Short mmCIF file of C-alpha atoms in Angstrom, two decimals:
data_model
loop_
_atom_site.label_atom_id
_atom_site.label_comp_id
_atom_site.label_asym_id
_atom_site.label_seq_id
_atom_site.Cartn_x
_atom_site.Cartn_y
_atom_site.Cartn_z
CA ARG Q 1 256.70 154.87 162.62
CA GLY Q 2 260.46 153.69 163.09
CA THR Q 3 261.40 154.78 159.47
CA ALA Q 4 264.97 154.81 158.63
CA SER Q 5 267.74 155.64 156.15
CA SER Q 6 267.12 157.03 152.82
CA ALA Q 7 262.97 157.34 153.61
CA GLU Q 8 263.92 159.17 156.72
CA ALA Q 9 266.15 161.59 154.75
CA PHE Q 10 263.78 162.08 151.92
CA THR Q 11 260.88 163.00 154.34
CA ALA Q 12 263.25 165.53 155.95
CA ALA Q 13 263.84 167.24 152.83
CA LEU Q 14 260.28 167.24 151.98
CA ARG Q 15 259.73 168.87 155.17
CA ASP Q 16 262.22 171.13 155.51
CA ASN Q 17 261.53 172.67 151.88
CA GLY Q 18 257.72 173.18 153.12
CA VAL Q 19 256.18 170.58 150.34
CA ALA Q 20 254.96 168.11 152.91
CA SER Q 21 253.46 167.68 156.35
CA VAL Q 22 254.72 164.66 158.22
CA VAL Q 23 252.01 162.49 159.81
CA GLY Q 24 252.76 159.15 162.12
CA GLY Q 25 255.14 158.22 164.64
CA ARG Q 26 258.91 159.38 165.17
CA THR Q 27 261.22 157.96 162.61
CA PHE Q 28 263.94 155.77 163.89
CA GLY Q 29 266.95 157.94 163.01
CA LYS Q 30 269.22 155.79 161.20
CA ALA Q 31 271.19 158.53 159.80
CA LEU Q 32 274.91 157.22 160.02
CA VAL Q 33 277.13 156.12 157.21
CA GLN Q 34 279.77 153.27 158.42
CA HIS Q 35 282.51 151.39 156.93
CA ALA Q 36 283.95 148.27 158.22
CA PHE Q 37 287.74 148.04 157.80
CA PRO Q 38 289.03 144.52 157.89
CA LEU Q 39 291.72 143.55 160.20
CA PRO Q 40 294.71 141.12 159.76
CA ASP Q 41 293.47 138.79 162.55
CA GLY Q 42 289.84 138.30 160.92
CA GLY Q 43 288.16 141.00 162.90
CA ALA Q 44 286.97 144.31 161.80
CA LEU Q 45 287.09 148.10 162.53
CA LYS Q 46 283.63 149.57 162.18
CA LEU Q 47 283.82 153.57 161.73
CA THR Q 48 281.25 156.00 161.26
CA VAL Q 49 282.55 157.91 158.25
CA ALA Q 50 279.35 160.30 157.62
CA GLU Q 51 276.05 161.53 158.98
CA VAL Q 52 272.94 162.56 156.98
CA LEU Q 53 271.72 165.86 157.78
CA SER Q 54 268.09 167.60 156.95
CA PRO Q 55 268.40 170.49 154.47
CA ARG Q 56 267.94 172.69 157.62
CA GLN Q 57 271.19 170.84 159.18
CA GLN Q 58 268.85 168.77 161.84
CA HIS Q 59 270.73 165.95 162.80
CA LEU Q 60 268.83 162.70 162.29
CA ALA Q 61 270.39 161.26 165.33
CA PRO Q 62 270.16 157.45 165.93
CA ALA Q 63 267.07 156.92 168.03
CA THR Q 64 267.20 154.76 171.24
CA LEU Q 65 264.60 152.25 172.34
CA ALA Q 66 263.42 154.74 174.96
CA ASP Q 67 263.03 157.35 171.96
CA LEU Q 68 260.87 155.17 170.18
CA ARG Q 69 258.72 154.32 173.14
CA ASP Q 70 258.42 157.98 173.86
CA SER Q 71 256.67 159.88 171.12
CA THR Q 72 256.72 163.34 172.94
CA ALA Q 73 259.17 166.18 171.64
CA SER Q 74 261.36 165.70 174.62
CA ALA Q 75 262.72 162.21 173.08
CA ARG Q 76 265.95 162.94 171.03
CA GLY Q 77 266.15 160.42 168.25
CA GLY Q 78 264.80 160.55 164.77
CA LEU Q 79 262.33 163.01 163.10
CA LEU Q 80 259.38 164.01 165.20
CA PRO Q 81 256.28 164.02 162.93
CA ASP Q 82 254.22 167.60 162.54
CA LEU Q 83 251.07 165.43 163.67
CA LEU Q 84 251.53 162.67 165.97
CA CYS Q 85 249.03 159.52 165.60
CA ALA Q 86 248.78 156.10 166.99
CA PRO Q 87 249.21 153.67 164.12
CA GLY Q 88 246.51 150.91 163.86
CA PRO Q 89 247.42 147.18 163.38
CA VAL Q 90 249.32 146.09 160.27
CA LEU Q 91 247.51 144.85 157.83
CA PRO Q 92 248.62 142.38 154.75
CA ALA Q 93 248.65 144.17 151.11
CA GLY Q 94 245.34 144.30 149.84
CA ALA Q 95 243.52 143.28 152.80
CA GLY Q 96 241.14 145.26 155.07
CA ASP Q 97 239.93 148.90 154.74
CA PRO Q 98 243.02 151.63 155.40
CA GLY Q 99 240.34 154.17 155.84
CA GLY Q 100 239.91 152.69 159.39
CA ASP Q 101 243.60 153.31 160.37
CA THR Q 102 243.76 156.53 162.50
CA CYS Q 103 246.97 157.45 160.95
CA VAL Q 104 245.41 157.21 157.35
CA GLN Q 105 242.78 159.07 158.49
CA ALA Q 106 244.96 162.01 159.96
CA ALA Q 107 247.11 162.07 156.75
CA LEU Q 108 243.90 162.42 154.46
CA ALA Q 109 242.52 165.31 156.88
CA VAL Q 110 246.14 166.95 156.48
CA ALA Q 111 246.22 166.62 152.50
CA LEU Q 112 242.78 167.65 152.24
CA ALA Q 113 243.08 170.67 154.32
CA PRO Q 114 242.64 174.04 152.65
CA PRO Q 115 246.16 175.93 152.40
#
């Protein structure tokens, strides 16, 4: 949920090439490459110079806060997963049983399902 940049592009590539199903929540949609040009007065001009697209040319458009709150297909930003699930509480590394997380259970069901 809220994943951005290279992780998002990598996930889109895996899904578009048919080698992975995406389970979880909508990604953030940070797929713009920006460059700051310094100005003589000490300010800067921030210019978008590139946009990351999926292999199928899907725009990984920046999500708005409303998009992140609305996990339905009508929201526009980021990647919509193949299987939406509501994540459980975030546990510190090595603490607790991740098997109790609904997204972990959903991902295991997808991974273990016959082709």
